[in-house]
mmCIF file of C-alpha atoms in Angstrom:
data_model
loop_
_atom_site.group_PDB
_atom_site.id
_atom_site.type_symbol
_atom_site.label_atom_id
_atom_site.label_comp_id
_atom_site.label_asym_id
_atom_site.label_seq_id
_atom_site.Cartn_x
_atom_site.Cartn_y
_atom_site.Cartn_z
ATOM 1 C CA UNK A 1 19.740 7.604 -3.046
ATOM 2 C CA UNK A 2 22.074 4.618 -2.757
ATOM 3 C CA UNK A 3 22.098 2.375 0.294
ATOM 4 C CA UNK A 4 22.986 -1.249 1.060
ATOM 5 C CA UNK A 5 20.157 -3.730 1.307
ATOM 6 C CA UNK A 6 21.820 -7.090 1.845
ATOM 7 C CA UNK A 7 25.092 -7.678 3.677
ATOM 8 C CA UNK A 8 27.938 -9.256 1.702
ATOM 9 C CA UNK A 9 28.864 -12.901 2.106
ATOM 10 C CA UNK A 10 32.030 -14.307 3.653
ATOM 11 C CA UNK A 11 35.340 -13.258 2.090
ATOM 12 C CA UNK A 12 36.570 -16.807 2.650
ATOM 13 C CA UNK A 13 34.133 -18.190 0.069
ATOM 14 C CA UNK A 14 35.743 -19.685 -3.072
ATOM 15 C CA UNK A 15 35.747 -17.457 -6.135
ATOM 16 C CA UNK A 16 32.476 -18.081 -8.058
ATOM 17 C CA UNK A 17 32.706 -19.321 -11.618
ATOM 18 C CA UNK A 18 31.221 -17.189 -14.423
ATOM 19 C CA UNK A 19 27.909 -18.051 -16.071
ATOM 20 C CA UNK A 20 27.488 -20.093 -19.205
ATOM 21 C CA UNK A 21 25.671 -18.600 -22.199
ATOM 22 C CA UNK A 22 22.867 -21.085 -22.775
ATOM 23 C CA UNK A 23 21.254 -19.481 -25.825
ATOM 24 C CA UNK A 24 21.239 -16.154 -27.659
ATOM 25 C CA UNK A 25 17.937 -14.318 -27.402
ATOM 26 C CA UNK A 26 17.992 -11.956 -30.415
ATOM 27 C CA UNK A 27 16.499 -14.467 -32.857
ATOM 28 C CA UNK A 28 14.252 -16.480 -30.531
ATOM 29 C CA UNK A 29 10.547 -16.452 -31.338
ATOM 30 C CA UNK A 30 7.920 -16.684 -28.599
ATOM 31 C CA UNK A 31 7.580 -20.483 -28.686
ATOM 32 C CA UNK A 32 11.336 -20.999 -28.554
ATOM 33 C CA UNK A 33 11.615 -18.558 -25.669
ATOM 34 C CA UNK A 34 8.881 -20.389 -23.730
ATOM 35 C CA UNK A 35 10.704 -23.687 -24.205
ATOM 36 C CA UNK A 36 13.929 -22.185 -22.846
ATOM 37 C CA UNK A 37 12.059 -20.673 -19.916
ATOM 38 C CA UNK A 38 10.494 -24.020 -19.023
ATOM 39 C CA UNK A 39 13.955 -25.551 -18.827
ATOM 40 C CA UNK A 40 14.902 -23.980 -15.533
ATOM 41 C CA UNK A 41 14.300 -21.424 -12.798
ATOM 42 C CA UNK A 42 14.932 -17.890 -14.029
ATOM 43 C CA UNK A 43 15.816 -14.969 -11.797
ATOM 44 C CA UNK A 44 12.251 -13.622 -11.984
ATOM 45 C CA UNK A 45 11.064 -17.080 -10.821
ATOM 46 C CA UNK A 46 13.374 -17.273 -7.805
ATOM 47 C CA UNK A 47 11.087 -15.798 -5.151
ATOM 48 C CA UNK A 48 8.091 -17.841 -6.318
ATOM 49 C CA UNK A 49 10.197 -21.017 -6.388
ATOM 50 C CA UNK A 50 10.996 -20.603 -2.691
ATOM 51 C CA UNK A 51 7.486 -19.480 -1.713
ATOM 52 C CA UNK A 52 8.260 -15.790 -1.134
ATOM 53 C CA UNK A 53 6.647 -14.067 -4.122
ATOM 54 C CA UNK A 54 3.532 -12.107 -3.060
ATOM 55 C CA UNK A 55 2.075 -12.416 -6.571
ATOM 56 C CA UNK A 56 2.815 -16.024 -7.572
ATOM 57 C CA UNK A 57 2.744 -19.262 -5.605
ATOM 58 C CA UNK A 58 4.994 -22.283 -6.014
ATOM 59 C CA UNK A 59 1.996 -24.163 -7.371
ATOM 60 C CA UNK A 60 1.279 -21.637 -10.113
ATOM 61 C CA UNK A 61 4.964 -21.494 -11.080
ATOM 62 C CA UNK A 62 5.075 -25.308 -11.145
ATOM 63 C CA UNK A 63 2.142 -25.298 -13.576
ATOM 64 C CA UNK A 64 4.097 -22.999 -15.901
ATOM 65 C CA UNK A 65 7.286 -25.058 -15.740
ATOM 66 C CA UNK A 66 5.459 -28.351 -16.382
ATOM 67 C CA UNK A 67 3.389 -26.991 -19.270
ATOM 68 C CA UNK A 68 0.107 -27.139 -17.379
ATOM 69 C CA UNK A 69 -0.530 -23.403 -17.712
ATOM 70 C CA UNK A 70 0.262 -20.744 -20.320
ATOM 71 C CA UNK A 71 3.212 -18.503 -19.579
ATOM 72 C CA UNK A 72 4.636 -15.331 -21.093
ATOM 73 C CA UNK A 73 8.234 -14.231 -21.371
ATOM 74 C CA UNK A 74 9.308 -11.447 -18.990
ATOM 75 C CA UNK A 75 8.577 -8.022 -20.388
ATOM 76 C CA UNK A 76 6.066 -9.347 -22.913
ATOM 77 C CA UNK A 77 3.041 -7.276 -22.032
ATOM 78 C CA UNK A 78 1.653 -7.409 -25.552
ATOM 79 C CA UNK A 79 -0.592 -4.508 -26.465
ATOM 80 C CA UNK A 80 -2.223 -4.359 -23.023
ATOM 81 C CA UNK A 81 -1.206 -0.917 -21.801
ATOM 82 C CA UNK A 82 -2.913 -1.615 -18.459
ATOM 83 C CA UNK A 83 -0.356 -4.334 -17.694
ATOM 84 C CA UNK A 84 2.563 -3.480 -15.367
ATOM 85 C CA UNK A 85 4.626 -5.862 -17.504
ATOM 86 C CA UNK A 86 3.902 -3.736 -20.583
ATOM 87 C CA UNK A 87 5.060 -0.530 -18.904
ATOM 88 C CA UNK A 88 8.061 -2.230 -17.322
ATOM 89 C CA UNK A 89 9.242 -3.396 -20.745
ATOM 90 C CA UNK A 90 8.540 -0.016 -22.350
ATOM 91 C CA UNK A 91 10.328 1.996 -19.659
ATOM 92 C CA UNK A 92 13.308 -0.321 -19.098
ATOM 93 C CA UNK A 93 15.608 1.517 -21.590
ATOM 94 C CA UNK A 94 14.629 4.845 -20.016
ATOM 95 C CA UNK A 95 15.407 3.594 -16.502
ATOM 96 C CA UNK A 96 18.767 2.249 -17.723
ATOM 97 C CA UNK A 97 19.612 5.528 -19.455
ATOM 98 C CA UNK A 98 18.816 7.588 -16.375
ATOM 99 C CA UNK A 99 20.812 5.191 -14.214
ATOM 100 C CA UNK A 100 23.837 5.961 -16.403
ATOM 101 C CA UNK A 101 23.095 9.676 -16.215
ATOM 102 C CA UNK A 102 22.796 9.541 -12.414
ATOM 103 C CA UNK A 103 25.805 7.310 -11.665
ATOM 104 C CA UNK A 104 28.074 7.709 -14.669
ATOM 105 C CA UNK A 105 28.181 3.915 -15.045
ATOM 106 C CA UNK A 106 27.946 2.699 -18.647
ATOM 107 C CA UNK A 107 25.653 -0.280 -19.274
ATOM 108 C CA UNK A 108 24.965 -2.701 -22.107
ATOM 109 C CA UNK A 109 22.492 -5.460 -22.872
ATOM 110 C CA UNK A 110 23.317 -9.151 -22.510
ATOM 111 C CA UNK A 111 21.408 -10.775 -25.341
ATOM 112 C CA UNK A 112 21.552 -14.292 -23.935
ATOM 113 C CA UNK A 113 19.978 -16.591 -21.390
ATOM 114 C CA UNK A 114 22.682 -17.301 -18.819
ATOM 115 C CA UNK A 115 23.101 -20.630 -17.024
ATOM 116 C CA UNK A 116 24.771 -21.478 -13.725
ATOM 117 C CA UNK A 117 28.015 -23.426 -14.381
ATOM 118 C CA UNK A 118 27.160 -26.076 -11.761
ATOM 119 C CA UNK A 119 23.362 -26.131 -11.559
ATOM 120 C CA UNK A 120 21.948 -26.244 -15.117
ATOM 121 C CA UNK A 121 18.387 -25.515 -13.935
ATOM 122 C CA UNK A 122 19.463 -22.075 -12.643
ATOM 123 C CA UNK A 123 18.938 -19.574 -15.471
ATOM 124 C CA UNK A 124 19.051 -15.798 -15.599
ATOM 125 C CA UNK A 125 18.168 -12.924 -17.896
ATOM 126 C CA UNK A 126 20.063 -9.783 -16.985
ATOM 127 C CA UNK A 127 18.576 -6.369 -17.799
ATOM 128 C CA UNK A 128 21.987 -4.715 -18.199
ATOM 129 C CA UNK A 129 25.666 -5.393 -17.546
ATOM 130 C CA UNK A 130 27.540 -2.501 -15.908
ATOM 131 C CA UNK A 131 30.770 -1.704 -17.759
ATOM 132 C CA UNK A 132 34.047 -0.520 -16.261
ATOM 133 C CA UNK A 133 32.905 -0.162 -12.631
ATOM 134 C CA UNK A 134 34.913 -1.927 -9.949
ATOM 135 C CA UNK A 135 32.163 -2.005 -7.327
ATOM 136 C CA UNK A 136 29.097 -3.149 -9.332
ATOM 137 C CA UNK A 137 28.580 -5.425 -12.322
ATOM 138 C CA UNK A 138 24.826 -5.834 -12.946
ATOM 139 C CA UNK A 139 21.802 -3.549 -13.257
ATOM 140 C CA UNK A 140 18.198 -4.581 -12.632
ATOM 141 C CA UNK A 141 15.622 -2.077 -13.929
ATOM 142 C CA UNK A 142 12.230 -1.809 -12.221
ATOM 143 C CA UNK A 143 9.133 0.379 -12.425
ATOM 144 C CA UNK A 144 6.498 0.798 -9.741
ATOM 145 C CA UNK A 145 3.208 2.613 -10.197
ATOM 146 C CA UNK A 146 1.405 4.670 -7.621
ATOM 147 C CA UNK A 147 -0.200 1.622 -6.019
ATOM 148 C CA UNK A 148 3.001 -0.441 -5.996
ATOM 149 C CA UNK A 149 5.398 2.276 -4.823
ATOM 150 C CA UNK A 150 4.689 1.546 -1.147
ATOM 151 C CA UNK A 151 6.453 -1.805 -1.518
ATOM 152 C CA UNK A 152 9.700 0.162 -1.955
ATOM 153 C CA UNK A 153 9.157 2.372 1.087
ATOM 154 C CA UNK A 154 11.734 0.488 3.184
ATOM 155 C CA UNK A 155 14.113 -0.415 0.364
ATOM 156 C CA UNK A 156 14.155 -3.241 -2.161
ATOM 157 C CA UNK A 157 11.266 -5.690 -1.628
ATOM 158 C CA UNK A 158 12.278 -9.187 -0.547
ATOM 159 C CA UNK A 159 11.150 -10.850 -3.771
ATOM 160 C CA UNK A 160 13.340 -8.473 -5.825
ATOM 161 C CA UNK A 161 16.307 -9.061 -3.510
ATOM 162 C CA UNK A 162 15.951 -12.785 -4.143
ATOM 163 C CA UNK A 163 15.756 -12.154 -7.889
ATOM 164 C CA UNK A 164 19.024 -10.231 -7.773
ATOM 165 C CA UNK A 165 20.794 -12.751 -5.517
ATOM 166 C CA UNK A 166 19.773 -15.423 -8.044
ATOM 167 C CA UNK A 167 21.388 -13.326 -10.799
ATOM 168 C CA UNK A 168 24.564 -12.937 -8.757
ATOM 169 C CA UNK A 169 24.577 -16.687 -8.124
ATOM 170 C CA UNK A 170 24.289 -17.521 -11.830
ATOM 171 C CA UNK A 171 26.815 -14.941 -13.043
ATOM 172 C CA UNK A 172 29.321 -15.207 -10.201
ATOM 173 C CA UNK A 173 29.283 -11.411 -9.871
ATOM 174 C CA UNK A 174 29.802 -9.497 -6.628
ATOM 175 C CA UNK A 175 27.185 -6.735 -6.707
ATOM 176 C CA UNK A 176 24.206 -5.344 -8.575
ATOM 177 C CA UNK A 177 22.325 -2.076 -8.610
ATOM 178 C CA UNK A 178 18.548 -1.958 -8.663
ATOM 179 C CA UNK A 179 17.170 1.176 -10.317
ATOM 180 C CA UNK A 180 13.453 1.693 -9.781
ATOM 181 C CA UNK A 181 11.248 4.397 -11.289
ATOM 182 C CA UNK A 182 8.545 5.206 -8.731
ATOM 183 C CA UNK A 183 5.279 6.726 -9.892
ATOM 184 C CA UNK A 184 6.803 7.606 -13.254
ATOM 185 C CA UNK A 185 8.902 10.460 -11.870
ATOM 186 C CA UNK A 186 11.270 9.438 -9.052
ATOM 187 C CA UNK A 187 14.330 7.277 -9.733
ATOM 188 C CA UNK A 188 15.875 5.484 -6.763
ATOM 189 C CA UNK A 189 18.991 3.316 -6.873
ATOM 190 C CA UNK A 190 19.854 0.565 -4.397
ATOM 191 C CA UNK A 191 23.010 -1.517 -4.117
ATOM 192 C CA UNK A 192 22.766 -5.255 -3.390
ATOM 193 C CA UNK A 193 25.980 -7.069 -2.496
ATOM 194 C CA UNK A 194 26.480 -10.770 -3.069
ATOM 195 C CA UNK A 195 25.481 -12.810 -0.004
ATOM 196 C CA UNK A 196 26.967 -16.304 -0.316
ATOM 197 C CA UNK A 197 25.129 -17.646 2.728
ATOM 198 C CA UNK A 198 21.778 -16.488 1.358
ATOM 199 C CA UNK A 199 22.678 -17.837 -2.093
ATOM 200 C CA UNK A 200 23.444 -21.270 -0.610
ATOM 201 C CA UNK A 201 20.013 -21.330 1.038
ATOM 202 C CA UNK A 202 18.394 -20.106 -2.167
ATOM 203 C CA UNK A 203 20.030 -22.878 -4.201
ATOM 204 C CA UNK A 204 18.880 -25.515 -1.702
ATOM 205 C CA UNK A 205 15.268 -24.323 -1.823
ATOM 206 C CA UNK A 206 15.269 -23.855 -5.596
ATOM 207 C CA UNK A 207 16.678 -27.360 -6.048
ATOM 208 C CA UNK A 208 13.824 -28.677 -3.892
ATOM 209 C CA UNK A 209 11.278 -26.882 -6.079
ATOM 210 C CA UNK A 210 12.931 -28.110 -9.282
ATOM 211 C CA UNK A 211 12.568 -31.640 -7.918
ATOM 212 C CA UNK A 212 8.796 -31.131 -7.954
ATOM 213 C CA UNK A 213 9.055 -30.081 -11.606
ATOM 214 C CA UNK A 214 11.193 -33.051 -12.600
ATOM 215 C CA UNK A 215 8.903 -35.520 -10.806
ATOM 216 C CA UNK A 216 5.735 -33.914 -12.124
ATOM 217 C CA UNK A 217 4.581 -33.693 -8.500
ATOM 218 C CA UNK A 218 2.648 -30.594 -7.482
ATOM 219 C CA UNK A 219 4.059 -28.627 -4.523
ATOM 220 C CA UNK A 220 1.637 -27.967 -1.650
ATOM 221 C CA UNK A 221 -0.808 -25.092 -1.987
ATOM 222 C CA UNK A 222 -0.033 -22.167 0.311
ATOM 223 C CA UNK A 223 -3.428 -20.510 0.785
ATOM 224 C CA UNK A 224 -2.690 -17.625 -1.602
ATOM 225 C CA UNK A 225 -4.918 -16.286 -4.372
ATOM 226 C CA UNK A 226 -2.267 -17.545 -6.797
ATOM 227 C CA UNK A 227 -2.586 -21.101 -5.462
ATOM 228 C CA UNK A 228 -6.369 -20.823 -5.705
ATOM 229 C CA UNK A 229 -6.083 -19.826 -9.374
ATOM 230 C CA UNK A 230 -3.726 -22.722 -9.980
ATOM 231 C CA UNK A 231 -6.035 -25.296 -8.382
ATOM 232 C CA UNK A 232 -9.021 -24.042 -10.358
ATOM 233 C CA UNK A 233 -6.994 -24.287 -13.555
ATOM 234 C CA UNK A 234 -5.692 -27.755 -12.667
ATOM 235 C CA UNK A 235 -9.109 -29.158 -11.741
ATOM 236 C CA UNK A 236 -11.761 -27.037 -13.488
ATOM 237 C CA UNK A 237 -14.433 -29.776 -13.463
ATOM 238 C CA UNK A 238 -15.560 -32.455 -11.037
ATOM 239 C CA UNK A 239 -16.389 -36.041 -12.022
ATOM 240 C CA UNK A 240 -19.174 -36.760 -9.550
ATOM 241 C CA UNK A 241 -16.970 -39.325 -7.795
ATOM 242 C CA UNK A 242 -16.996 -39.398 -3.970
ATOM 243 C CA UNK A 243 -13.559 -39.731 -2.375
ATOM 244 C CA UNK A 244 -13.606 -41.626 0.926
ATOM 245 C CA UNK A 245 -11.047 -40.055 3.281
ATOM 246 C CA UNK A 246 -12.434 -41.494 6.540
ATOM 247 C CA UNK A 247 -9.273 -43.512 7.138
ATOM 248 C CA UNK A 248 -6.805 -40.911 5.864
ATOM 249 C CA UNK A 249 -5.321 -39.628 9.150
ATOM 250 C CA UNK A 250 -3.462 -36.723 7.547
ATOM 251 C CA UNK A 251 -6.460 -35.356 5.649
ATOM 252 C CA UNK A 252 -8.686 -36.070 8.650
ATOM 253 C CA UNK A 253 -6.482 -33.798 10.759
ATOM 254 C CA UNK A 254 -6.544 -31.128 8.046
ATOM 255 C CA UNK A 255 -10.354 -31.254 7.927
ATOM 256 C CA UNK A 256 -10.559 -30.952 11.725
ATOM 257 C CA UNK A 257 -8.251 -27.935 11.594
ATOM 258 C CA UNK A 258 -10.444 -26.420 8.881
ATOM 259 C CA UNK A 259 -13.555 -26.809 11.043
ATOM 260 C CA UNK A 260 -11.788 -25.250 14.030
ATOM 261 C CA UNK A 261 -10.561 -22.274 12.002
ATOM 262 C CA UNK A 262 -13.996 -21.722 10.457
ATOM 263 C CA UNK A 263 -15.550 -21.699 13.925
ATOM 264 C CA UNK A 264 -13.069 -19.054 15.101
ATOM 265 C CA UNK A 265 -13.683 -17.007 11.945
ATOM 266 C CA UNK A 266 -17.468 -17.187 12.402
ATOM 267 C CA UNK A 267 -17.143 -16.017 16.016
ATOM 268 C CA UNK A 268 -14.797 -13.185 15.087
ATOM 269 C CA UNK A 269 -16.990 -12.152 12.139
ATOM 270 C CA UNK A 270 -19.992 -11.876 14.454
ATOM 271 C CA UNK A 271 -17.969 -9.865 16.971
ATOM 272 C CA UNK A 272 -16.674 -7.576 14.225
ATOM 273 C CA UNK A 273 -20.223 -6.884 13.037
ATOM 274 C CA UNK A 274 -21.362 -6.165 16.603
ATOM 275 C CA UNK A 275 -18.508 -3.717 17.262
ATOM 276 C CA UNK A 276 -19.009 -2.026 13.883
ATOM 277 C CA UNK A 277 -22.728 -1.603 14.454
ATOM 278 C CA UNK A 278 -22.145 -0.157 17.936
ATOM 279 C CA UNK A 279 -19.954 2.568 16.390
ATOM 280 C CA UNK A 280 -22.431 3.160 13.557
ATOM 281 C CA UNK A 281 -25.282 3.518 16.049
ATOM 282 C CA UNK A 282 -23.281 5.995 18.129
ATOM 283 C CA UNK A 283 -22.314 8.009 15.011
ATOM 284 C CA UNK A 284 -25.894 8.333 13.801
ATOM 285 C CA UNK A 285 -25.799 10.634 10.773
ATOM 286 C CA UNK A 286 -22.204 11.781 11.361
ATOM 287 C CA UNK A 287 -19.795 11.196 8.479
ATOM 288 C CA UNK A 288 -16.663 10.596 10.518
ATOM 289 C CA UNK A 289 -15.635 9.587 14.024
ATOM 290 C CA UNK A 290 -12.193 10.159 15.506
ATOM 291 C CA UNK A 291 -10.632 8.009 18.209
ATOM 292 C CA UNK A 292 -7.377 8.235 20.115
ATOM 293 C CA UNK A 293 -5.794 5.482 18.009
ATOM 294 C CA UNK A 294 -7.543 5.947 14.649
ATOM 295 C CA UNK A 295 -10.736 6.981 12.915
ATOM 296 C CA UNK A 296 -13.668 5.647 10.889
ATOM 297 C CA UNK A 297 -15.855 7.110 8.151
ATOM 298 C CA UNK A 298 -19.509 6.276 7.504
ATOM 299 C CA UNK A 299 -20.462 8.039 4.266
ATOM 300 C CA UNK A 300 -23.076 7.490 1.609
ATOM 301 C CA UNK A 301 -21.696 6.624 -1.811
ATOM 302 C CA UNK A 302 -22.839 8.475 -4.906
ATOM 303 C CA UNK A 303 -26.115 7.432 -6.486
ATOM 304 C CA UNK A 304 -25.635 5.318 -9.585
ATOM 305 C CA UNK A 305 -27.649 3.536 -12.235
ATOM 306 C CA UNK A 306 -28.147 -0.114 -13.090
ATOM 307 C CA UNK A 307 -29.706 -2.042 -15.926
ATOM 308 C CA UNK A 308 -33.176 -3.471 -15.227
ATOM 309 C CA UNK A 309 -32.429 -6.855 -16.796
ATOM 310 C CA UNK A 310 -35.737 -8.404 -15.744
ATOM 311 C CA UNK A 311 -37.743 -5.683 -17.509
ATOM 312 C CA UNK A 312 -35.450 -5.790 -20.557
ATOM 313 C CA UNK A 313 -35.883 -9.562 -20.854
ATOM 314 C CA UNK A 314 -39.648 -9.172 -20.623
ATOM 315 C CA UNK A 315 -40.046 -6.274 -23.077
ATOM 316 C CA UNK A 316 -37.122 -6.902 -25.474
ATOM 317 C CA UNK A 317 -36.288 -10.624 -25.271
ATOM 318 C CA UNK A 318 -34.700 -10.671 -28.748
ATOM 319 C CA UNK A 319 -32.084 -8.110 -27.626
ATOM 320 C CA UNK A 320 -31.272 -10.123 -24.513
ATOM 321 C CA UNK A 321 -30.911 -13.268 -26.614
ATOM 322 C CA UNK A 322 -28.658 -11.566 -29.163
ATOM 323 C CA UNK A 323 -26.258 -10.306 -26.499
ATOM 324 C CA UNK A 324 -26.258 -13.312 -24.171
ATOM 325 C CA UNK A 325 -23.025 -15.312 -24.044
ATOM 326 C CA UNK A 326 -22.369 -18.564 -22.187
ATOM 327 C CA UNK A 327 -20.698 -18.277 -18.794
ATOM 328 C CA UNK A 328 -18.611 -21.266 -17.679
ATOM 329 C CA UNK A 329 -19.415 -22.628 -14.256
ATOM 330 C CA UNK A 330 -16.897 -22.852 -11.442
ATOM 331 C CA UNK A 331 -16.411 -25.333 -8.636
ATOM 332 C CA UNK A 332 -17.617 -24.279 -5.159
ATOM 333 C CA UNK A 333 -16.076 -25.623 -1.973
ATOM 334 C CA UNK A 334 -18.846 -26.265 0.586
ATOM 335 C CA UNK A 335 -18.331 -27.760 4.040
ATOM 336 C CA UNK A 336 -20.944 -29.868 5.833
ATOM 337 C CA UNK A 337 -20.784 -31.507 9.256
#
């Protein structure tokens, strides 16, 4: 199935200039690749750089770009066959081959990191270049497992659209196809046309993010799990110092908002428990209850087993000692009023 996802930009826009070839990738080792990647915003970074990647926050991306966190090159899933990155890298040639079989479009690799001719911090790695087609020039290969396939239910996810628009911005090309293998057995193809208005907004927001990188100033946390991971990595230990924020009006307002939100959450949590228990009480020993606008289940899970660690420590302390490993502590955020 082929269908448009993003409307094309204005025909009155000036003709974009082609990308520069920053560095060839065939002979780069891992450390060299990481250095190149730190030097700019790649297409796979675009959505995170503008705060629209569901898996990575601006803060976590900023840590990678400033060398405050380890990073891995795209497609480098190592030997971890549970990693989506591993399977994406492994299946990319297969997706590209089936794209050619489905469309008749020939494709080839671009073994180089590309750079925007005007904005040197805009980089791109292209999965494939489409050869000899007048209506499309780039191919982005994707894979989505059973759990991730729902993201493609309504077309190309927003974060992938931004990735492709970034590629079109860097290369100056007019259109790209996204070929995605869903659940290991269904290939879908989507066309994304160049949108110059969206690209202009993307460049503005990416430039703002790159300013944080150049200044070494962390962007604001966004409340995501990714931002939480980043903060814990940035500040893994506390010093025991007490920070006096009594006269900080901005942080004082933030703390007041936090208290207000926690009060609402506590009230809603109590109400949720009350409503849930009312349904449980009415169900009794029933397994399922059906309502006009939905249903609930109330089933017993299977019996399992667990290790009696207290008894083991008492009767076989030498075994417990031999298999005990240190566990690093973590910082807890506690609120008192």
